[in-house]
Short mmCIF file of C-alpha atoms in Angstrom, two decimals:
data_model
loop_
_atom_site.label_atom_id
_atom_site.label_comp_id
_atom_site.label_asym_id
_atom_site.label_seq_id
_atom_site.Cartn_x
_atom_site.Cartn_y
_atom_site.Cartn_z
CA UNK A 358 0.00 0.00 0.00
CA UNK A 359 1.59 3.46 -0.86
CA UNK A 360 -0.11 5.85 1.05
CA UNK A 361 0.72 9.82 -0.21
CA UNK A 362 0.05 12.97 1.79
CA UNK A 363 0.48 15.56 -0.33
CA UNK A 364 0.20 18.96 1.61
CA UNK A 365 0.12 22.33 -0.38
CA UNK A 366 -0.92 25.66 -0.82
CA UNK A 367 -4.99 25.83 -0.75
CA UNK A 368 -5.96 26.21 -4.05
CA UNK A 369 -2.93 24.79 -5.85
CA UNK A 370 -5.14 22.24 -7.39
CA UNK A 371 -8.49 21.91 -8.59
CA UNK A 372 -10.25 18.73 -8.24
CA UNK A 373 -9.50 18.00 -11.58
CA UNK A 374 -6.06 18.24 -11.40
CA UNK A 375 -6.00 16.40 -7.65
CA UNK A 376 -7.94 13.17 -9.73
CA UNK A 377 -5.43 13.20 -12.38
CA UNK A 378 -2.28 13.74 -9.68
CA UNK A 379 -4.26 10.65 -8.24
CA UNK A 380 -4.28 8.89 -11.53
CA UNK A 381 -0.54 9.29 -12.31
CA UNK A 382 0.44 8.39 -8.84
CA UNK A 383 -2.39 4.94 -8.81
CA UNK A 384 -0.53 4.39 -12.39
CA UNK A 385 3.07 4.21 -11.08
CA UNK A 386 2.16 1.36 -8.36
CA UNK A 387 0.05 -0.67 -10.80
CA UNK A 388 2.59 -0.93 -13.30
CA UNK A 389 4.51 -2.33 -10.40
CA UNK A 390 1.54 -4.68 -9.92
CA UNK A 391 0.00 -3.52 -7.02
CA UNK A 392 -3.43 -3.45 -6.57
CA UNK A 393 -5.54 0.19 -7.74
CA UNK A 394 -7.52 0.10 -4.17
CA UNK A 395 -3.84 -0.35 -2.67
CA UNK A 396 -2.85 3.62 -3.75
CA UNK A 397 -4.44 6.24 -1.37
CA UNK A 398 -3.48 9.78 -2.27
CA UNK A 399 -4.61 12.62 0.14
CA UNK A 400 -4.28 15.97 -0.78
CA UNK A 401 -4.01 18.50 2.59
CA UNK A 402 -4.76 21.96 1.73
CA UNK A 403 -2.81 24.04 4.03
CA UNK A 404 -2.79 28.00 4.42
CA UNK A 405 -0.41 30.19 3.49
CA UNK A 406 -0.07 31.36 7.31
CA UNK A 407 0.16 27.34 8.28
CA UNK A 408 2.75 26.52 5.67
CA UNK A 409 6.46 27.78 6.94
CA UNK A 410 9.62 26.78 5.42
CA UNK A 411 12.83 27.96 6.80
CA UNK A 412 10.27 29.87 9.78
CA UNK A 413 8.50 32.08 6.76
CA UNK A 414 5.16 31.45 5.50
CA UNK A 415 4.88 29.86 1.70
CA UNK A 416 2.54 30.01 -0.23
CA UNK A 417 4.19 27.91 -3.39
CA UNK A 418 5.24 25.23 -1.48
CA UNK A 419 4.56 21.27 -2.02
CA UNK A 420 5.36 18.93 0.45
CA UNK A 421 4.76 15.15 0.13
CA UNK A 422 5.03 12.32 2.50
CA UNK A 423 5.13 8.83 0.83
CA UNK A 424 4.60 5.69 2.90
CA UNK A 425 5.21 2.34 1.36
CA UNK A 426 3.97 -0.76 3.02
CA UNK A 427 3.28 -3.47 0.53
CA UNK A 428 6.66 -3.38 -1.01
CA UNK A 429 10.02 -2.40 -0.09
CA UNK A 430 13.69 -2.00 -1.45
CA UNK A 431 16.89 -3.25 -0.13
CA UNK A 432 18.99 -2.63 -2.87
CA UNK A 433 20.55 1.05 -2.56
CA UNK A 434 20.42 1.42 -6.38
CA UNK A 435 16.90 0.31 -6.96
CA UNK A 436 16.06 2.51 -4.18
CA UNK A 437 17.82 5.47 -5.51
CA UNK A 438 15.87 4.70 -9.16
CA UNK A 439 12.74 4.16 -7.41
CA UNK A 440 13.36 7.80 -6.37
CA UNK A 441 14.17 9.57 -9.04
CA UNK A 442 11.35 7.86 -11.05
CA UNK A 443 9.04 9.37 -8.22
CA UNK A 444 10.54 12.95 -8.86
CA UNK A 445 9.60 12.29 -12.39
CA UNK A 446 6.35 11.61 -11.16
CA UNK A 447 5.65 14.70 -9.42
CA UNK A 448 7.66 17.25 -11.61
CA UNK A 449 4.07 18.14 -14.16
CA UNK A 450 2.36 18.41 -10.62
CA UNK A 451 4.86 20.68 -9.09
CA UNK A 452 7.98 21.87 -10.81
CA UNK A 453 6.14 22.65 -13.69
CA UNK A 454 3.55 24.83 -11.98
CA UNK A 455 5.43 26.74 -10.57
CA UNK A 456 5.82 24.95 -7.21
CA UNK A 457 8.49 24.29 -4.55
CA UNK A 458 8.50 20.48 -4.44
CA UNK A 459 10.01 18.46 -1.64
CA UNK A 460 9.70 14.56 -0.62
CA UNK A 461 10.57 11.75 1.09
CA UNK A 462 9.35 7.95 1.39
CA UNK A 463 9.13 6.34 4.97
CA UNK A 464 8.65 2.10 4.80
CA UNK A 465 6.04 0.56 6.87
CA UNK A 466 7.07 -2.55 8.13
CA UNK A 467 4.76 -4.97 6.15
CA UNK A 468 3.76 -7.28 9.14
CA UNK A 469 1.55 -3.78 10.67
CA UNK A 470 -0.94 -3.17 7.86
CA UNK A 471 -4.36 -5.05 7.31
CA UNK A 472 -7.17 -4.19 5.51
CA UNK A 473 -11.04 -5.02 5.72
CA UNK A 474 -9.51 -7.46 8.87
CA UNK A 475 -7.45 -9.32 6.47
CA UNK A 476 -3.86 -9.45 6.31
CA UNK A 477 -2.36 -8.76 2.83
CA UNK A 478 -1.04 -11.73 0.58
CA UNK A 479 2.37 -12.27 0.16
CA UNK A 480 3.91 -9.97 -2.67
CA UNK A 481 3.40 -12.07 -6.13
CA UNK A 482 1.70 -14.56 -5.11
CA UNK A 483 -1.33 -15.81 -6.85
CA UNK A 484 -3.60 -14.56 -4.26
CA UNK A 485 -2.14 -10.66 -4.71
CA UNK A 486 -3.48 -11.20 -8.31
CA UNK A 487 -6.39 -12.29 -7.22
CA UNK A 488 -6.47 -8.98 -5.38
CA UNK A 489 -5.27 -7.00 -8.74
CA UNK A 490 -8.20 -8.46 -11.04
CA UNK A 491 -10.84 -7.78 -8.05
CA UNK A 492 -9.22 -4.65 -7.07
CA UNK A 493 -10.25 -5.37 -3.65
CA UNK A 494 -9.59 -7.26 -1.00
CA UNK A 495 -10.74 -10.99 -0.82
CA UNK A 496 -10.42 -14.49 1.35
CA UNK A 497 -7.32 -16.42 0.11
#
């Protein structure tokens, strides 16, 4: 499960442009072949007066906090790829509007997530597909 908190200025994005954000970050994990219903992304509008960097208020400022719990990397270079391949990601969103863009990914030990009451298949396995092609979670 990838779970993003994206905080920025209020108003930065229409809903529009928070569904398609959505989109492109749901996109990224399902090429991976994670489940859709595994890829929550909450946007937190925050005002400008809420918002410091450096102590001063910002008003052009995106800030995003990615959890990953259903897979993680050990290998320093995949991790570093993974990375930049997440900038990538969020460079139309930010970067490209304009926007101050930092973020960082904390890993959720896997063995402290459940969902519905059920505790996620292993990562491949035949019951994960399962999950994929019912995009939702189901007795194995």
């Amino acid at each position: 499960m990838p779970l993003w908190h994206v905080y920025h200025p209020v108003d930065a994005y229409s809903a529009e442009q928070k569904r398609q954000f959505a989109a492109d970050v749901t996109e990224f994990y399902t090429r991976a072949g994670l489940p859709k219903f595994y890829v929550v992304t909450l946007f937190h509008d925050i005002p400008e007066s809420s918002f410091l960097v450096g102590g001063e208020p910002s008003d052009n400022t995106v800030r995003v906090v990615i959890e990953h719990i259903a897979r993680h990397l050990t290998d320093p270079d995949r991790r570093r790829k993974s990375a930049e391949a997440l900038n990538r990601l969020l460079v139309p969103h930010t970067l490209d509007r304009g926007l101050h863009c930092e973020f960082h990914i904390d890993e959720t030990p896997r063995d402290q997530w459940m969902i519905d009451g059920r505790w996620p298949p292993p990562a491949g396995s035949e019951a994960e597909r399962l999950w994929v092609s019912e995009n939702r979670p189901v007795a194995y």
